[in-house]
mmCIF file with all atom_site columns, C-alpha atoms in Angstrom:
data_model
loop_
_atom_site.group_PDB
_atom_site.id
_atom_site.type_symbol
_atom_site.label_atom_id
_atom_site.label_alt_id
_atom_site.label_comp_id
_atom_site.label_asym_id
_atom_site.label_entity_id
_atom_site.label_seq_id
_atom_site.pdbx_PDB_ins_code
_atom_site.Cartn_x
_atom_site.Cartn_y
_atom_site.Cartn_z
_atom_site.occupancy
_atom_site.B_iso_or_equiv
_atom_site.pdbx_formal_charge
_atom_site.auth_seq_id
_atom_site.auth_comp_id
_atom_site.auth_asym_id
_atom_site.auth_atom_id
_atom_site.pdbx_PDB_model_num
ATOM 1   C CA . MET A 1 1   ? 0.001   -0.001  -0.004  1.00 84.00 ? 1   MET A CA 1
ATOM 2   C CA . SER A 1 2   ? 1.368   3.399   -0.885  1.00 88.00 ? 2   SER A CA 1
ATOM 3   C CA . GLU A 1 3   ? 2.082   6.152   1.616   1.00 93.00 ? 3   GLU A CA 1
ATOM 4   C CA . GLY A 1 4   ? -0.596  8.131   -0.216  1.00 93.00 ? 4   GLY A CA 1
ATOM 5   C CA . VAL A 1 5   ? -3.225  6.163   1.721   1.00 96.00 ? 5   VAL A CA 1
ATOM 6   C CA . GLU A 1 6   ? -1.810  7.381   5.043   1.00 96.00 ? 6   GLU A CA 1
ATOM 7   C CA . TRP A 1 7   ? -1.661  10.930  3.714   1.00 96.00 ? 7   TRP A CA 1
ATOM 8   C CA . ALA A 1 8   ? -5.249  10.747  2.466   1.00 97.00 ? 8   ALA A CA 1
ATOM 9   C CA . LEU A 1 9   ? -6.511  9.405   5.791   1.00 97.00 ? 9   LEU A CA 1
ATOM 10  C CA . HIS A 1 10  ? -4.762  12.160  7.768   1.00 97.00 ? 10  HIS A CA 1
ATOM 11  C CA . SER A 1 11  ? -6.069  14.770  5.323   1.00 97.00 ? 11  SER A CA 1
ATOM 12  C CA . CYS A 1 12  ? -9.649  13.614  5.855   1.00 98.00 ? 12  CYS A CA 1
ATOM 13  C CA . VAL A 1 13  ? -9.309  13.874  9.640   1.00 97.00 ? 13  VAL A CA 1
ATOM 14  C CA . ASN A 1 14  ? -7.621  17.277  9.280   1.00 97.00 ? 14  ASN A CA 1
ATOM 15  C CA . LEU A 1 15  ? -10.451 18.526  7.060   1.00 97.00 ? 15  LEU A CA 1
ATOM 16  C CA . ALA A 1 16  ? -12.958 17.395  9.686   1.00 97.00 ? 16  ALA A CA 1
ATOM 17  C CA . TRP A 1 17  ? -11.078 19.353  12.332  1.00 97.00 ? 17  TRP A CA 1
ATOM 18  C CA . ILE A 1 18  ? -10.968 22.432  10.104  1.00 95.00 ? 18  ILE A CA 1
ATOM 19  C CA . GLY A 1 19  ? -14.728 22.269  9.622   1.00 92.00 ? 19  GLY A CA 1
ATOM 20  C CA . PRO A 1 20  ? -17.171 22.145  6.728   1.00 90.00 ? 20  PRO A CA 1
ATOM 21  C CA . ASP A 1 21  ? -17.171 25.894  6.071   1.00 88.00 ? 21  ASP A CA 1
ATOM 22  C CA . ARG A 1 22  ? -13.563 26.220  5.004   1.00 91.00 ? 22  ARG A CA 1
ATOM 23  C CA . ALA A 1 23  ? -11.923 24.787  1.902   1.00 94.00 ? 23  ALA A CA 1
ATOM 24  C CA . VAL A 1 24  ? -8.190  24.136  2.242   1.00 95.00 ? 24  VAL A CA 1
ATOM 25  C CA . SER A 1 25  ? -5.725  23.863  -0.614  1.00 95.00 ? 25  SER A CA 1
ATOM 26  C CA . ALA A 1 26  ? -3.593  20.794  -1.158  1.00 96.00 ? 26  ALA A CA 1
ATOM 27  C CA . ALA A 1 27  ? -0.536  22.970  -0.584  1.00 95.00 ? 27  ALA A CA 1
ATOM 28  C CA . ARG A 1 28  ? -1.752  24.031  2.878   1.00 95.00 ? 28  ARG A CA 1
ATOM 29  C CA . LEU A 1 29  ? -2.710  20.478  3.844   1.00 96.00 ? 29  LEU A CA 1
ATOM 30  C CA . ALA A 1 30  ? 0.683   19.265  2.620   1.00 96.00 ? 30  ALA A CA 1
ATOM 31  C CA . ALA A 1 31  ? 2.548   21.990  4.532   1.00 95.00 ? 31  ALA A CA 1
ATOM 32  C CA . TRP A 1 32  ? 0.957   20.867  7.823   1.00 95.00 ? 32  TRP A CA 1
ATOM 33  C CA . HIS A 1 33  ? 2.843   17.545  7.598   1.00 94.00 ? 33  HIS A CA 1
ATOM 34  C CA . GLU A 1 34  ? 5.686   18.754  5.349   1.00 95.00 ? 34  GLU A CA 1
ATOM 35  C CA . LEU A 1 35  ? 4.545   16.560  2.454   1.00 95.00 ? 35  LEU A CA 1
ATOM 36  C CA . PRO A 1 36  ? 5.079   17.158  -1.276  1.00 95.00 ? 36  PRO A CA 1
ATOM 37  C CA . ALA A 1 37  ? 2.042   19.201  -2.325  1.00 95.00 ? 37  ALA A CA 1
ATOM 38  C CA . ALA A 1 38  ? 1.855   17.853  -5.883  1.00 95.00 ? 38  ALA A CA 1
ATOM 39  C CA . TYR A 1 39  ? 1.770   14.249  -4.684  1.00 95.00 ? 39  TYR A CA 1
ATOM 40  C CA . LEU A 1 40  ? -0.768  14.949  -1.930  1.00 96.00 ? 40  LEU A CA 1
ATOM 41  C CA . ASN A 1 41  ? -2.910  16.772  -4.489  1.00 96.00 ? 41  ASN A CA 1
ATOM 42  C CA . LYS A 1 42  ? -3.094  13.534  -6.527  1.00 96.00 ? 42  LYS A CA 1
ATOM 43  C CA . GLN A 1 43  ? -4.408  11.686  -3.474  1.00 97.00 ? 43  GLN A CA 1
ATOM 44  C CA . LEU A 1 44  ? -6.925  14.443  -2.730  1.00 97.00 ? 44  LEU A CA 1
ATOM 45  C CA . GLN A 1 45  ? -8.128  14.459  -6.341  1.00 97.00 ? 45  GLN A CA 1
ATOM 46  C CA . ALA A 1 46  ? -8.646  10.684  -6.093  1.00 97.00 ? 46  ALA A CA 1
ATOM 47  C CA . LEU A 1 47  ? -10.721 11.243  -2.944  1.00 98.00 ? 47  LEU A CA 1
ATOM 48  C CA . ALA A 1 48  ? -12.760 13.887  -4.770  1.00 98.00 ? 48  ALA A CA 1
ATOM 49  C CA . ARG A 1 49  ? -13.407 11.525  -7.704  1.00 97.00 ? 49  ARG A CA 1
ATOM 50  C CA . ALA A 1 50  ? -14.610 8.923   -5.199  1.00 97.00 ? 50  ALA A CA 1
ATOM 51  C CA . GLY A 1 51  ? -17.033 11.406  -3.610  1.00 97.00 ? 51  GLY A CA 1
ATOM 52  C CA . ILE A 1 52  ? -15.168 11.538  -0.299  1.00 98.00 ? 52  ILE A CA 1
ATOM 53  C CA . LEU A 1 53  ? -14.054 15.150  -0.788  1.00 98.00 ? 53  LEU A CA 1
ATOM 54  C CA . THR A 1 54  ? -15.319 18.053  -2.834  1.00 97.00 ? 54  THR A CA 1
ATOM 55  C CA . SER A 1 55  ? -12.961 20.303  -4.696  1.00 95.00 ? 55  SER A CA 1
ATOM 56  C CA . SER A 1 56  ? -13.465 23.924  -5.641  1.00 91.00 ? 56  SER A CA 1
ATOM 57  C CA . PRO A 1 57  ? -11.113 25.950  -7.849  1.00 89.00 ? 57  PRO A CA 1
ATOM 58  C CA . GLY A 1 58  ? -9.869  29.478  -7.391  1.00 82.00 ? 58  GLY A CA 1
ATOM 59  C CA . PRO A 1 59  ? -7.980  31.531  -4.810  1.00 80.00 ? 59  PRO A CA 1
ATOM 60  C CA . ARG A 1 60  ? -10.427 30.600  -2.051  1.00 82.00 ? 60  ARG A CA 1
ATOM 61  C CA . GLY A 1 61  ? -10.817 27.075  -3.368  1.00 87.00 ? 61  GLY A CA 1
ATOM 62  C CA . GLY A 1 62  ? -9.544  23.833  -2.042  1.00 95.00 ? 62  GLY A CA 1
ATOM 63  C CA . PHE A 1 63  ? -10.870 20.645  -0.530  1.00 97.00 ? 63  PHE A CA 1
ATOM 64  C CA . ARG A 1 64  ? -13.672 19.891  1.915   1.00 97.00 ? 64  ARG A CA 1
ATOM 65  C CA . LEU A 1 65  ? -15.216 16.674  3.147   1.00 97.00 ? 65  LEU A CA 1
ATOM 66  C CA . ALA A 1 66  ? -18.149 15.653  0.981   1.00 97.00 ? 66  ALA A CA 1
ATOM 67  C CA . ARG A 1 67  ? -19.758 13.631  3.759   1.00 96.00 ? 67  ARG A CA 1
ATOM 68  C CA . PRO A 1 68  ? -19.345 13.112  7.495   1.00 96.00 ? 68  PRO A CA 1
ATOM 69  C CA . LEU A 1 69  ? -16.408 11.048  8.727   1.00 97.00 ? 69  LEU A CA 1
ATOM 70  C CA . ALA A 1 70  ? -18.860 8.488   10.108  1.00 97.00 ? 70  ALA A CA 1
ATOM 71  C CA . ALA A 1 71  ? -19.920 7.797   6.505   1.00 98.00 ? 71  ALA A CA 1
ATOM 72  C CA . ILE A 1 72  ? -16.351 7.235   5.251   1.00 98.00 ? 72  ILE A CA 1
ATOM 73  C CA . SER A 1 73  ? -14.700 3.888   5.883   1.00 98.00 ? 73  SER A CA 1
ATOM 74  C CA . LEU A 1 74  ? -11.005 3.152   5.795   1.00 97.00 ? 74  LEU A CA 1
ATOM 75  C CA . MET A 1 75  ? -11.766 0.901   2.807   1.00 97.00 ? 75  MET A CA 1
ATOM 76  C CA . ASP A 1 76  ? -13.386 3.837   0.977   1.00 98.00 ? 76  ASP A CA 1
ATOM 77  C CA . VAL A 1 77  ? -10.131 5.766   1.237   1.00 98.00 ? 77  VAL A CA 1
ATOM 78  C CA . VAL A 1 78  ? -7.925  2.791   0.359   1.00 96.00 ? 78  VAL A CA 1
ATOM 79  C CA . ALA A 1 79  ? -10.015 2.000   -2.721  1.00 96.00 ? 79  ALA A CA 1
ATOM 80  C CA . ALA A 1 80  ? -10.030 5.659   -3.799  1.00 97.00 ? 80  ALA A CA 1
ATOM 81  C CA . VAL A 1 81  ? -6.236  5.984   -3.567  1.00 96.00 ? 81  VAL A CA 1
ATOM 82  C CA . GLU A 1 82  ? -5.077  2.479   -4.500  1.00 94.00 ? 82  GLU A CA 1
ATOM 83  C CA . GLY A 1 83  ? -7.887  1.474   -6.837  1.00 92.00 ? 83  GLY A CA 1
ATOM 84  C CA . PRO A 1 84  ? -10.191 -1.528  -6.580  1.00 85.00 ? 84  PRO A CA 1
ATOM 85  C CA . GLU A 1 85  ? -7.667  -4.135  -7.723  1.00 86.00 ? 85  GLU A CA 1
ATOM 86  C CA . GLU A 1 86  ? -6.757  -6.973  -5.413  1.00 87.00 ? 86  GLU A CA 1
ATOM 87  C CA . ALA A 1 87  ? -3.420  -6.678  -3.629  1.00 84.00 ? 87  ALA A CA 1
ATOM 88  C CA . PHE A 1 88  ? -2.323  -10.195 -4.666  1.00 86.00 ? 88  PHE A CA 1
ATOM 89  C CA . ARG A 1 89  ? -2.389  -11.223 -8.287  1.00 86.00 ? 89  ARG A CA 1
ATOM 90  C CA . CYS A 1 90  ? -1.726  -14.891 -8.959  1.00 87.00 ? 90  CYS A CA 1
ATOM 91  C CA . ALA A 1 91  ? 0.467   -15.285 -12.052 1.00 87.00 ? 91  ALA A CA 1
ATOM 92  C CA . GLU A 1 92  ? -0.058  -19.063 -12.114 1.00 86.00 ? 92  GLU A CA 1
ATOM 93  C CA . ILE A 1 93  ? 3.669   -19.792 -11.982 1.00 85.00 ? 93  ILE A CA 1
ATOM 94  C CA . ARG A 1 94  ? 2.749   -23.345 -10.989 1.00 84.00 ? 94  ARG A CA 1
ATOM 95  C CA . GLN A 1 95  ? 1.879   -23.841 -14.668 1.00 85.00 ? 95  GLN A CA 1
ATOM 96  C CA . GLN A 1 96  ? 5.440   -22.993 -15.792 1.00 86.00 ? 96  GLN A CA 1
ATOM 97  C CA . GLY A 1 97  ? 8.799   -24.736 -15.912 1.00 86.00 ? 97  GLY A CA 1
ATOM 98  C CA . PRO A 1 98  ? 9.733   -28.327 -15.083 1.00 87.00 ? 98  PRO A CA 1
ATOM 99  C CA . GLY A 1 99  ? 7.518   -28.209 -11.998 1.00 78.00 ? 99  GLY A CA 1
ATOM 100 C CA . ALA A 1 100 ? 4.438   -27.280 -14.039 1.00 80.00 ? 100 ALA A CA 1
ATOM 101 C CA . ALA A 1 101 ? 1.217   -28.675 -12.646 1.00 68.00 ? 101 ALA A CA 1
ATOM 102 C CA . GLN A 1 102 ? -0.082  -31.752 -14.366 1.00 66.00 ? 102 GLN A CA 1
ATOM 103 C CA . ALA A 1 103 ? -3.681  -32.832 -14.673 1.00 53.00 ? 103 ALA A CA 1
ATOM 104 C CA . PRO A 1 104 ? -4.732  -34.546 -11.428 1.00 55.00 ? 104 PRO A CA 1
ATOM 105 C CA . GLU A 1 105 ? -4.885  -38.302 -11.283 1.00 54.00 ? 105 GLU A CA 1
ATOM 106 C CA . PRO A 1 106 ? -8.451  -39.593 -10.912 1.00 51.00 ? 106 PRO A CA 1
ATOM 107 C CA . ASP A 1 107 ? -8.177  -40.328 -7.165  1.00 52.00 ? 107 ASP A CA 1
ATOM 108 C CA . GLN A 1 108 ? -6.379  -37.068 -6.277  1.00 50.00 ? 108 GLN A CA 1
ATOM 109 C CA . GLY A 1 109 ? -8.786  -34.426 -7.610  1.00 47.00 ? 109 GLY A CA 1
ATOM 110 C CA . ALA A 1 110 ? -8.292  -30.957 -6.132  1.00 45.00 ? 110 ALA A CA 1
ATOM 111 C CA . ASN A 1 111 ? -6.537  -32.166 -2.961  1.00 43.00 ? 111 ASN A CA 1
ATOM 112 C CA . GLN A 1 112 ? -3.115  -31.329 -4.315  1.00 44.00 ? 112 GLN A CA 1
ATOM 113 C CA . GLY A 1 113 ? -0.611  -29.375 -2.299  1.00 43.00 ? 113 GLY A CA 1
ATOM 114 C CA . VAL A 1 114 ? 1.340   -26.332 -3.440  1.00 45.00 ? 114 VAL A CA 1
ATOM 115 C CA . GLY A 1 115 ? 3.518   -27.305 -6.414  1.00 44.00 ? 115 GLY A CA 1
ATOM 116 C CA . GLN A 1 116 ? 2.108   -30.824 -6.580  1.00 43.00 ? 116 GLN A CA 1
ATOM 117 C CA . GLY A 1 117 ? -0.031  -31.098 -9.643  1.00 44.00 ? 117 GLY A CA 1
ATOM 118 C CA . GLY A 1 118 ? -3.444  -29.676 -9.130  1.00 45.00 ? 118 GLY A CA 1
ATOM 119 C CA . GLY A 1 119 ? -4.276  -29.463 -12.799 1.00 49.00 ? 119 GLY A CA 1
ATOM 120 C CA . GLN A 1 120 ? -5.420  -26.571 -14.892 1.00 53.00 ? 120 GLN A CA 1
ATOM 121 C CA . GLY A 1 121 ? -8.875  -26.405 -13.290 1.00 59.00 ? 121 GLY A CA 1
ATOM 122 C CA . ALA A 1 122 ? -7.892  -26.606 -9.602  1.00 74.00 ? 122 ALA A CA 1
ATOM 123 C CA . GLU A 1 123 ? -7.494  -23.343 -7.739  1.00 80.00 ? 123 GLU A CA 1
ATOM 124 C CA . CYS A 1 124 ? -3.974  -22.562 -6.609  1.00 87.00 ? 124 CYS A CA 1
ATOM 125 C CA . ALA A 1 125 ? -3.769  -23.060 -2.836  1.00 91.00 ? 125 ALA A CA 1
ATOM 126 C CA . ILE A 1 126 ? -1.729  -19.890 -2.483  1.00 92.00 ? 126 ILE A CA 1
ATOM 127 C CA . ALA A 1 127 ? -4.183  -17.797 -4.515  1.00 92.00 ? 127 ALA A CA 1
ATOM 128 C CA . HIS A 1 128 ? -7.046  -19.203 -2.451  1.00 93.00 ? 128 HIS A CA 1
ATOM 129 C CA . ALA A 1 129 ? -5.325  -18.369 0.865   1.00 95.00 ? 129 ALA A CA 1
ATOM 130 C CA . MET A 1 130 ? -4.415  -14.874 -0.313  1.00 93.00 ? 130 MET A CA 1
ATOM 131 C CA . ALA A 1 131 ? -7.982  -14.214 -1.500  1.00 93.00 ? 131 ALA A CA 1
ATOM 132 C CA . ARG A 1 132 ? -9.357  -15.251 1.904   1.00 95.00 ? 132 ARG A CA 1
ATOM 133 C CA . ALA A 1 133 ? -6.873  -12.986 3.697   1.00 95.00 ? 133 ALA A CA 1
ATOM 134 C CA . GLU A 1 134 ? -7.632  -10.060 1.399   1.00 93.00 ? 134 GLU A CA 1
ATOM 135 C CA . LEU A 1 135 ? -11.367 -10.459 1.956   1.00 94.00 ? 135 LEU A CA 1
ATOM 136 C CA . ALA A 1 136 ? -10.850 -10.384 5.730   1.00 96.00 ? 136 ALA A CA 1
ATOM 137 C CA . TRP A 1 137 ? -8.599  -7.319  5.406   1.00 94.00 ? 137 TRP A CA 1
ATOM 138 C CA . ARG A 1 138 ? -11.122 -5.476  3.223   1.00 95.00 ? 138 ARG A CA 1
ATOM 139 C CA . GLN A 1 139 ? -13.978 -6.343  5.572   1.00 97.00 ? 139 GLN A CA 1
ATOM 140 C CA . ALA A 1 140 ? -12.009 -5.044  8.571   1.00 97.00 ? 140 ALA A CA 1
ATOM 141 C CA . LEU A 1 141 ? -11.251 -1.761  6.764   1.00 96.00 ? 141 LEU A CA 1
ATOM 142 C CA . ALA A 1 142 ? -14.865 -1.405  5.652   1.00 97.00 ? 142 ALA A CA 1
ATOM 143 C CA . ALA A 1 143 ? -16.054 -1.907  9.237   1.00 98.00 ? 143 ALA A CA 1
ATOM 144 C CA . GLN A 1 144 ? -14.041 1.035   10.601  1.00 97.00 ? 144 GLN A CA 1
ATOM 145 C CA . ASP A 1 145 ? -15.111 4.591   9.839   1.00 98.00 ? 145 ASP A CA 1
ATOM 146 C CA . LEU A 1 146 ? -12.987 7.720   9.969   1.00 98.00 ? 146 LEU A CA 1
ATOM 147 C CA . ASP A 1 147 ? -14.997 9.198   12.812  1.00 98.00 ? 147 ASP A CA 1
ATOM 148 C CA . GLY A 1 148 ? -13.682 6.425   15.049  1.00 97.00 ? 148 GLY A CA 1
ATOM 149 C CA . ILE A 1 149 ? -10.168 7.310   13.881  1.00 97.00 ? 149 ILE A CA 1
ATOM 150 C CA . ARG A 1 150 ? -10.815 11.000  14.635  1.00 97.00 ? 150 ARG A CA 1
ATOM 151 C CA . GLN A 1 151 ? -12.028 10.148  18.128  1.00 97.00 ? 151 GLN A CA 1
ATOM 152 C CA . GLN A 1 152 ? -8.971  8.019   18.838  1.00 97.00 ? 152 GLN A CA 1
ATOM 153 C CA . ALA A 1 153 ? -6.659  10.745  17.496  1.00 96.00 ? 153 ALA A CA 1
ATOM 154 C CA . GLU A 1 154 ? -8.340  13.303  19.776  1.00 97.00 ? 154 GLU A CA 1
ATOM 155 C CA . ARG A 1 155 ? -7.880  11.014  22.791  1.00 97.00 ? 155 ARG A CA 1
ATOM 156 C CA . GLN A 1 156 ? -4.199  10.596  21.942  1.00 97.00 ? 156 GLN A CA 1
ATOM 157 C CA . ALA A 1 157 ? -3.571  14.265  21.132  1.00 96.00 ? 157 ALA A CA 1
ATOM 158 C CA . PRO A 1 158 ? -6.407  16.415  22.531  1.00 95.00 ? 158 PRO A CA 1
ATOM 159 C CA . GLU A 1 159 ? -4.771  19.635  21.326  1.00 96.00 ? 159 GLU A CA 1
ATOM 160 C CA . ALA A 1 160 ? -4.228  18.526  17.707  1.00 95.00 ? 160 ALA A CA 1
ATOM 161 C CA . ALA A 1 161 ? -7.415  19.954  16.207  1.00 96.00 ? 161 ALA A CA 1
ATOM 162 C CA . GLU A 1 162 ? -6.965  23.338  17.866  1.00 96.00 ? 162 GLU A CA 1
ATOM 163 C CA . ARG A 1 163 ? -3.284  23.503  16.858  1.00 96.00 ? 163 ARG A CA 1
ATOM 164 C CA . LEU A 1 164 ? -4.261  22.868  13.235  1.00 95.00 ? 164 LEU A CA 1
ATOM 165 C CA . ARG A 1 165 ? -6.989  25.526  13.267  1.00 94.00 ? 165 ARG A CA 1
ATOM 166 C CA . ALA A 1 166 ? -4.636  28.061  14.925  1.00 95.00 ? 166 ALA A CA 1
ATOM 167 C CA . TRP A 1 167 ? -1.891  27.306  12.391  1.00 94.00 ? 167 TRP A CA 1
ATOM 168 C CA . LEU A 1 168 ? -4.278  27.830  9.484   1.00 92.00 ? 168 LEU A CA 1
ATOM 169 C CA . ALA A 1 169 ? -5.527  31.099  10.996  1.00 91.00 ? 169 ALA A CA 1
ATOM 170 C CA . GLU A 1 170 ? -1.958  32.431  11.035  1.00 88.00 ? 170 GLU A CA 1
ATOM 171 C CA . GLN A 1 171 ? -1.601  31.887  7.319   1.00 73.00 ? 171 GLN A CA 1
#
């Protein structure tokens, strides 16, 4: 997963702390954490395309949350930044080289181990395990919303929201 996901998640929480009435530029959000503005802008644009943020052009333009943090899951942000593709892509290397899978013998069926036959039609044990793990990971991210993250951040650093608002007011 790219660091852009972390940046996007922090930006969403920061925008919640700033409030719905103020749009903030990518450059200002990037400056708060000393991030490259152009790269953060790409992440913010991806969030806007996904309907997580809104974007307005112009000197007073910038980004705002498009919906409450409670309606944004961690998976929403991950999918917006990383795309919907699965993290693991099976290349079927078991079908290549001298160890290539052979058609299963009649009494073995799909009970083959990794690298031991399995035939063209049997699912790769590794691909199957990775798909199960990815599903669990996606479900866990989908079950956690950004408002819970905001609440935890405020417990850990109660002054963070006010420091951000004060810093923006100075600018």
